[in-house]
Short mmCIF file of C-alpha atoms and ligand atoms in Angstrom, two decimals:
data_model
loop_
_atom_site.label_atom_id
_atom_site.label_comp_id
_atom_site.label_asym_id
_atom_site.label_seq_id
_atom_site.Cartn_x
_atom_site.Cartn_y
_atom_site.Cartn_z
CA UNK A 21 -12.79 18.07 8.82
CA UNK A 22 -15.54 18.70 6.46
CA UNK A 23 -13.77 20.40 3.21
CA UNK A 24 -16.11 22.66 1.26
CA UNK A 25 -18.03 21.11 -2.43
CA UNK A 26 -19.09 23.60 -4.74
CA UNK A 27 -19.87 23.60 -8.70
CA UNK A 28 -17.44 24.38 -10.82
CA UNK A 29 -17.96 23.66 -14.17
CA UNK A 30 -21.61 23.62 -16.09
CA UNK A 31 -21.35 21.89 -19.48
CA UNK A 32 -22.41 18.87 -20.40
CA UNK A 33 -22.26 17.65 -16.76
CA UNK A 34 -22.05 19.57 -13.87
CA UNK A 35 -18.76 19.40 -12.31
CA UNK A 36 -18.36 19.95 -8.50
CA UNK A 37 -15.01 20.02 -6.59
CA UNK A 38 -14.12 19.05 -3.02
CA UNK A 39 -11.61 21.14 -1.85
CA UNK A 40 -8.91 19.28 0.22
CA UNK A 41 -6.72 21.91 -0.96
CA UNK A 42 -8.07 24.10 1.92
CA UNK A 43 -7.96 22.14 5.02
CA UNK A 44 -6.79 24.60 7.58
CA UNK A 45 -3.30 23.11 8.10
CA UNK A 46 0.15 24.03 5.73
CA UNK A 47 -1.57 24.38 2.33
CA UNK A 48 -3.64 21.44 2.98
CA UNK A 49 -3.95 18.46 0.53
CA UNK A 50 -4.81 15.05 1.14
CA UNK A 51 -1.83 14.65 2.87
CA UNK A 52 -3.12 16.31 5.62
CA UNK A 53 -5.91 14.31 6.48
CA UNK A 54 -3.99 11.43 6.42
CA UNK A 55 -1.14 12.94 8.15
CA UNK A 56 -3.65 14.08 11.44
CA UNK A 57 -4.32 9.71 11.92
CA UNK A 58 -0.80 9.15 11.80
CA UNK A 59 -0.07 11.99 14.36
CA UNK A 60 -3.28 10.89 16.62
CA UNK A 61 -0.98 7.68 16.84
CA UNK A 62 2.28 9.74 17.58
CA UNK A 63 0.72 11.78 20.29
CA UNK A 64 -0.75 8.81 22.08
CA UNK A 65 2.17 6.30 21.62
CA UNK A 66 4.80 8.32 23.46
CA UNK A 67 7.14 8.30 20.24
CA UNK A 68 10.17 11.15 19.89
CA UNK A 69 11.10 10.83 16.36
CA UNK A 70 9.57 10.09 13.15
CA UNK A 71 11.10 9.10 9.92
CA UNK A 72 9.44 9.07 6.80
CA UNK A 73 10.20 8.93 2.70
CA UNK A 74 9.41 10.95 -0.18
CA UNK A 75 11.04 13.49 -2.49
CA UNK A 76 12.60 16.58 -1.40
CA UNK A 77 9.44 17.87 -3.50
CA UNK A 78 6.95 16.39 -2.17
CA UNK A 79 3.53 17.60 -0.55
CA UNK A 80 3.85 14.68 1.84
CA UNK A 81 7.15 15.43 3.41
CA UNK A 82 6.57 19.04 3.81
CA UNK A 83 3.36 18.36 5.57
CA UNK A 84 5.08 15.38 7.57
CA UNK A 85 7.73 18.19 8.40
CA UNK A 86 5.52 20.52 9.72
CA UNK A 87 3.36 18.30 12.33
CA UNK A 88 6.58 17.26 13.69
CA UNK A 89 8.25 20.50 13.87
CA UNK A 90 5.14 21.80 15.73
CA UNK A 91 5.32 18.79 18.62
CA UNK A 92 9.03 19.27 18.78
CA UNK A 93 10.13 15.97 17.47
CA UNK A 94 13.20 15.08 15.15
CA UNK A 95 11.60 14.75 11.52
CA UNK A 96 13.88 12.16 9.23
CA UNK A 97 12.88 12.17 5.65
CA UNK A 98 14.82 9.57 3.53
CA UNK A 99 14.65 11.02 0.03
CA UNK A 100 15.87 9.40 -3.56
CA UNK A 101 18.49 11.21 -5.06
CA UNK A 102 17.16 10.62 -8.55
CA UNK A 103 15.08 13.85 -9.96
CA UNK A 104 16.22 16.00 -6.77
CA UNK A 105 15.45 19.42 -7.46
CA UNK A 106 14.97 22.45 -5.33
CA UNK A 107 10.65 23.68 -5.53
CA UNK A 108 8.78 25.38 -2.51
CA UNK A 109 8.16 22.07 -0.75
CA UNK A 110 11.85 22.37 -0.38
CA UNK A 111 12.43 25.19 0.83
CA UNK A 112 9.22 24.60 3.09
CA UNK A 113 10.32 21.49 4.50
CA UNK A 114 14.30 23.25 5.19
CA UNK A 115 12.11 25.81 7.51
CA UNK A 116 10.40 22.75 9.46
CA UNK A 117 14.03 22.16 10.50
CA UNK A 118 13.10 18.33 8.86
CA UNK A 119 16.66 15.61 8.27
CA UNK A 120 16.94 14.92 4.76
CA UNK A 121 19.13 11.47 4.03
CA UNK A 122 19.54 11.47 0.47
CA UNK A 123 19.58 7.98 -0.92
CA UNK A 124 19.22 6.17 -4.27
CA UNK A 125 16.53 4.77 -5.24
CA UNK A 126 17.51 1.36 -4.22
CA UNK A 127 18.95 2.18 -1.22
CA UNK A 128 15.32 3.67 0.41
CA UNK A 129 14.28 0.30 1.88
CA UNK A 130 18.06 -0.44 4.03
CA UNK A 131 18.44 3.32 4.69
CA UNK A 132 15.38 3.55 6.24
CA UNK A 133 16.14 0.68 8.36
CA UNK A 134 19.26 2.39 8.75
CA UNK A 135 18.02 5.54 10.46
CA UNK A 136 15.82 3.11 12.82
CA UNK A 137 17.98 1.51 14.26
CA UNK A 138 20.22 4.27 14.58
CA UNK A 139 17.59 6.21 16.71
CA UNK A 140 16.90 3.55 18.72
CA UNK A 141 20.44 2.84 19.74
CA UNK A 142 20.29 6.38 20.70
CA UNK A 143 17.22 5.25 23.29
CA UNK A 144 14.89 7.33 20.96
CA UNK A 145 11.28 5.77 20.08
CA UNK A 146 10.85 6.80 16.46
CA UNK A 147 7.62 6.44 14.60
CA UNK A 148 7.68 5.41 10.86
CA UNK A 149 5.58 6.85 8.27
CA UNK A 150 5.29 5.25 4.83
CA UNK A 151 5.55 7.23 1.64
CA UNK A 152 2.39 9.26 1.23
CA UNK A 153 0.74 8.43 4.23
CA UNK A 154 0.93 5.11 2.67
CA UNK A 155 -0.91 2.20 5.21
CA UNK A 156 -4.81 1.72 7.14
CA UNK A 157 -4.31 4.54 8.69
CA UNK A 158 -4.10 6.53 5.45
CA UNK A 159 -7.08 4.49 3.81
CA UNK A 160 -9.35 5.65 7.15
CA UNK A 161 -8.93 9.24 6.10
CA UNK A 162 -10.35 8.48 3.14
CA UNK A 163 -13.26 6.47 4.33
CA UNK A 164 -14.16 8.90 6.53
CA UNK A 165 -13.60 11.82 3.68
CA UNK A 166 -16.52 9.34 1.67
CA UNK A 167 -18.36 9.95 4.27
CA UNK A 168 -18.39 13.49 3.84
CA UNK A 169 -19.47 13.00 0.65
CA UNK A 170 -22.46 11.19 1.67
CA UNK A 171 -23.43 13.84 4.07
CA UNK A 172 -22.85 16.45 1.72
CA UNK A 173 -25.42 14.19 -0.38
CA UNK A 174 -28.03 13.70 2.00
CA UNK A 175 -28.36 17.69 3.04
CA UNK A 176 -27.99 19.16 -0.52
CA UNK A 177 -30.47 16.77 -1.97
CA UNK A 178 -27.80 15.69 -5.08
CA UNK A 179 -26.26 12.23 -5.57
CA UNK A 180 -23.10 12.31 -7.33
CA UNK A 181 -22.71 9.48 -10.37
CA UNK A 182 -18.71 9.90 -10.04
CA UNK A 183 -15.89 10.78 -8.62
CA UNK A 184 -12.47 11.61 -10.01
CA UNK A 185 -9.15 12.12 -8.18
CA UNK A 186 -5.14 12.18 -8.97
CA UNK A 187 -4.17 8.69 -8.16
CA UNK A 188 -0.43 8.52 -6.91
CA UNK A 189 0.12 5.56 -4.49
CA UNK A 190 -3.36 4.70 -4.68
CA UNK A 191 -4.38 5.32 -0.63
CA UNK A 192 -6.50 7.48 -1.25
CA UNK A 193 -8.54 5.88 -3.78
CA UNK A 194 -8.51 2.49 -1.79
CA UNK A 195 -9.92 4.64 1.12
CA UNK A 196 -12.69 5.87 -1.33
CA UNK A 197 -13.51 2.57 -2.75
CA UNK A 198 -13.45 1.06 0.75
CA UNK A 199 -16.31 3.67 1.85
CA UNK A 200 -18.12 2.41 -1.17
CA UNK A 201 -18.28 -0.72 -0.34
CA UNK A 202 -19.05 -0.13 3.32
CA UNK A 203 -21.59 2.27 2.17
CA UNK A 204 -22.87 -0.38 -0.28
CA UNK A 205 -22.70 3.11 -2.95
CA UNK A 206 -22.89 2.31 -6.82
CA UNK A 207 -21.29 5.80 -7.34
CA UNK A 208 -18.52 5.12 -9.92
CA UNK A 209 -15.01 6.30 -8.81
CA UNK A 210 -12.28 6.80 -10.99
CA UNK A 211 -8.41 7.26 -10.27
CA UNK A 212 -6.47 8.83 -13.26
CA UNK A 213 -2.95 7.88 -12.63
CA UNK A 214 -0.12 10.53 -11.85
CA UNK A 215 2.62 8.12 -12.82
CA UNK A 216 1.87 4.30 -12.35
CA UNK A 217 0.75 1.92 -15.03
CA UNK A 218 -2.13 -0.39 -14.61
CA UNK A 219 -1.16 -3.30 -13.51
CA UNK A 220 1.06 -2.12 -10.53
CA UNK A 221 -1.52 0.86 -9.80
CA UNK A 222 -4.03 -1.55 -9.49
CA UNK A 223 -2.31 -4.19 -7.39
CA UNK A 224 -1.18 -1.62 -4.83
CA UNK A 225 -5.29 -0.35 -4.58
CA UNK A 226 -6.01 -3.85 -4.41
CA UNK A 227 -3.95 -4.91 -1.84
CA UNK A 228 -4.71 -1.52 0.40
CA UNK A 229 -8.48 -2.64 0.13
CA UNK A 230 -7.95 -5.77 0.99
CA UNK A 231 -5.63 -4.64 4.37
CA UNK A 232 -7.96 -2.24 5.52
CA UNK A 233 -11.10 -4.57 5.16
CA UNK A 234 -9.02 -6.78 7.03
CA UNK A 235 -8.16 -4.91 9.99
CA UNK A 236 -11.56 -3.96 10.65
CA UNK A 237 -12.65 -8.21 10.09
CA UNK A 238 -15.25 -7.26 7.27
CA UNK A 239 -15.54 -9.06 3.93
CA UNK A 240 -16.73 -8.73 0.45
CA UNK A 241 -16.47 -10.80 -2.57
CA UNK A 242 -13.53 -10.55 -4.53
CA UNK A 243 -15.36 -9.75 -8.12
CA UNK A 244 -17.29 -6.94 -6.02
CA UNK A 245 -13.78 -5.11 -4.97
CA UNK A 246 -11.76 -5.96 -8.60
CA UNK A 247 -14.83 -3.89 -10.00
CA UNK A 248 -14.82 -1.33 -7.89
CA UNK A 249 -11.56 -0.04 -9.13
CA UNK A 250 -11.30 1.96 -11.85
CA UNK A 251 -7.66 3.08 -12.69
CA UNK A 252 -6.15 5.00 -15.98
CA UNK A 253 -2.94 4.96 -17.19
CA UNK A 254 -3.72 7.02 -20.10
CA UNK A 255 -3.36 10.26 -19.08
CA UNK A 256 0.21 9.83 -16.70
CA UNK A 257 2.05 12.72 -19.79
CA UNK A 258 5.25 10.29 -20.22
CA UNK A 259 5.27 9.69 -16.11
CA UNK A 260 5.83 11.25 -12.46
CA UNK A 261 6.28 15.58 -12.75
CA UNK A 262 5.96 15.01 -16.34
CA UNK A 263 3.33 17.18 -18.40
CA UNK A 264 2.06 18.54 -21.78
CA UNK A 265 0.61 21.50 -22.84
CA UNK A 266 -3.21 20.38 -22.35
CA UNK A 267 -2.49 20.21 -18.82
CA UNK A 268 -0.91 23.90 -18.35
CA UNK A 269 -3.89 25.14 -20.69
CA UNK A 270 -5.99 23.20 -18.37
CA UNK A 271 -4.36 24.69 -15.05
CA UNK A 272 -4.51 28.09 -16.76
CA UNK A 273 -8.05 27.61 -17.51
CA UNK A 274 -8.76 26.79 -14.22
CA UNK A 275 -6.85 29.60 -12.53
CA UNK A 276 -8.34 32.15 -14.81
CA UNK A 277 -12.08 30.92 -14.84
CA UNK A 278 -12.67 29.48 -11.61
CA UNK A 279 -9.83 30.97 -9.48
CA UNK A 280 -8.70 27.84 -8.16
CA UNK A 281 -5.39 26.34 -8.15
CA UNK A 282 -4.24 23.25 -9.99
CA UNK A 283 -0.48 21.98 -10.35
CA UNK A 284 1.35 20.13 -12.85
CA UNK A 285 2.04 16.86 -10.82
CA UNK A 286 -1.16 15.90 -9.51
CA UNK A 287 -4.46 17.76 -9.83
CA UNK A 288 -3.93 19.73 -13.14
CA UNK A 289 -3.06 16.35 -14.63
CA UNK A 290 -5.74 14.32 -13.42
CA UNK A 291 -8.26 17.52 -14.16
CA UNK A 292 -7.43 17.40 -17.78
CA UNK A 293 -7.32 13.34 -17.76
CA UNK A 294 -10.73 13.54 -16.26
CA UNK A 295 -12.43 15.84 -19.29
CA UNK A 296 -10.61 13.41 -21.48
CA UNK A 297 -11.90 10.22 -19.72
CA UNK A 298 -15.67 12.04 -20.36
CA UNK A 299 -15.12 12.84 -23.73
CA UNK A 300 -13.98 9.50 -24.69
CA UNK A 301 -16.99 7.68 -22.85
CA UNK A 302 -19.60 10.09 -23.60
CA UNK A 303 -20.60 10.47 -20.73
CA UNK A 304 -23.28 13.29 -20.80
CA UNK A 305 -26.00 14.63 -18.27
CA UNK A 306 -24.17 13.50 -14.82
CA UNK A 307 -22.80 14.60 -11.32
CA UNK A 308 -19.41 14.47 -11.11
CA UNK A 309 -17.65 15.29 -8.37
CA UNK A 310 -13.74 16.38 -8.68
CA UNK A 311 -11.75 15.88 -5.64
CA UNK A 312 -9.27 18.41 -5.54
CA UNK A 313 -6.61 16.65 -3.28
CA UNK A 314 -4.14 19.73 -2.83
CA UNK A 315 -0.46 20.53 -3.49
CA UNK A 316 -0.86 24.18 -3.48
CA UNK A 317 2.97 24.84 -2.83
CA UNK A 318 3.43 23.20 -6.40
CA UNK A 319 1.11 25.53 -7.78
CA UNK A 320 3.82 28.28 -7.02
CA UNK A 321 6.12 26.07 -9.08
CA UNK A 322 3.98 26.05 -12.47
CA UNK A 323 4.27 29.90 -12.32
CA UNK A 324 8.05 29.68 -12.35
CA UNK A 325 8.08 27.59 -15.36
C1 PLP B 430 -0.01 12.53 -2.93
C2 PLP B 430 -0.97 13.28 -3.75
C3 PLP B 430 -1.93 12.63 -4.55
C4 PLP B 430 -2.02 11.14 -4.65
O1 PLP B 430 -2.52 10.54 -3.48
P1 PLP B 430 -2.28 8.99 -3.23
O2 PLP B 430 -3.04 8.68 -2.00
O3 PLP B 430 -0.81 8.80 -3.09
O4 PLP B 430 -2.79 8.26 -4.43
C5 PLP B 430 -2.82 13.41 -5.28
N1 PLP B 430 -2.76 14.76 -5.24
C6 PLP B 430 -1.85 15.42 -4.49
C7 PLP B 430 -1.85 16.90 -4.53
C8 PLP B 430 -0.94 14.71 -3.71
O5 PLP B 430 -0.03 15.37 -2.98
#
């Protein structure tokens, strides 16, 4: 895949960005590189159907939408009825033709078992995706992204100190960390929570480490992982979708300066958590390197507000 690094921001530190947010498929985003492993598996494992969750808003389910509609298979997205409101991911996902159950909250779990069963009873093979791209297969995408890094490294002569990134379910960041440690890297990587507090944003990363290091039989010491993960929950603007006005200056800033995108939920929030993070830990003179993780479609959103 390969996304493109370039500087963004000279200050104190230089500031580079890798841009997820253009991988060639349906306004890219992390979602997409995950997405591609989960549709290797579909393609090879004869399946007809697949259901997945996540909001009616979310980057995940339109992309999810999309790869089905494209291979012709019935897309089932169970969706919480809590905080459902109509945004371009919406109306993107409607055009993929994508099932939307609409559940609460506490329903997710037996509906999606639900819809299952249903389809199989109907002699279909569905294929279930967790929310986000949640699972090993979504941690891969982002061991193998790390490795892009490194290669990125090696030919432009630069070593990068950190890297920053939204952190919503935490895949992505366990698939970072997990390169790390394969790559035995001391670069320092930093999640700045979207919505989850410490303690269960950590446990989730934890536990997604731990899986994927599994599968593949490898092991490190447990001290050696715990300190690998850096999460804040200082940043999260009063929780998921919420934000303040440091984060639209920010995305403003960003738009207007730099011409790149940032959106309310996810990058724009962990962007502005990020140059808060620095400020508070002086950290001065270093590489940083921004991933920008994508969500484009709820760029278009931040200009409606
Ligand atoms: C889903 C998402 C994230 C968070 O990724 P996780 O792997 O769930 O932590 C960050 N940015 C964007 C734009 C996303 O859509």
């Amino acid at each position: 895949m390969d996304t493109t690094i370039h500087l963004l921001e000279k200050g104190n530190n230089l500031i580079y960005i890798k841009r997820e947010d253009l991988i060639p498929f349906c306004f890219g985003g992390n979602k997409v590189r995950k997405a591609y492993l989960f549709f290797n598996e579909i393609d090879t494992g004869g399946y007809d159907s697949v259901v997945t969750y996540g909001s009616s808003s979310s980057n995940h389910s339109r992309i999810v939408a999309n790869m089905a509609f494209k291979r012709n298979l019935d897309c089932y997205i169970i969706t919480p009825k809590e905080n459902f409101h109509k945004t371009y991911n919406t109306k993107l996902i409607e055009k993929y033709n994508a099932k939307l159950v609409i559940a609460t909250l506490e329903d997710i779990g037996s509906e999606i078992e639900k819809k299952l069963k249903e389809l199989k009873l109907e002699g279909k093979n569905p294929y279930f995706i967790q929310g986000g791209g949640h699972g090993n297969l979504g941690t891969e995408a982002y061991v193998q992204c790390f490795s892009e890094i490194l290669n990125f490294e090696k030919k432009e002569k630069i070593d990068f100190d950190y890297i920053f990134l939204a952190s919503g379910t935490g895949t992505t960041q366990a698939g970072l960390v997990c390169g790390k440690l394969l790559n035995k890297s001391t670069k320092k990587i930093v999640g700045i929570s979207i919505a989850r507090n410490i303690s269960r944003g950590r446990e989730v990363i934890l536990e997604s480490i731990k899986d994927y290091l599994n599968s593949k039989g490898i092991l490190f010491e447990n001290s050696l992982i715990e300190d690998s993960v850096i999460f804040i929950d200082k940043y999260i603007a009063g929780g998921y979708g919420k934000y303040n006005q440091d984060i639209i200056e920010t995305i403003d800033q960003n738009l207007k300066k730099y011409g790149v995108p940032f959106d309310l939920t996810y990058t724009g929030k962990a962007y502005t958590g990020m140059k808060k993070y620095i400020e508070e830990n002086q950290i001065f003179g270093k590489k940083i390197l921004f991933i920008h993780t994508g969500g484009t479609p709820l760029f278009f959103d931040f200009l409606n507000i």
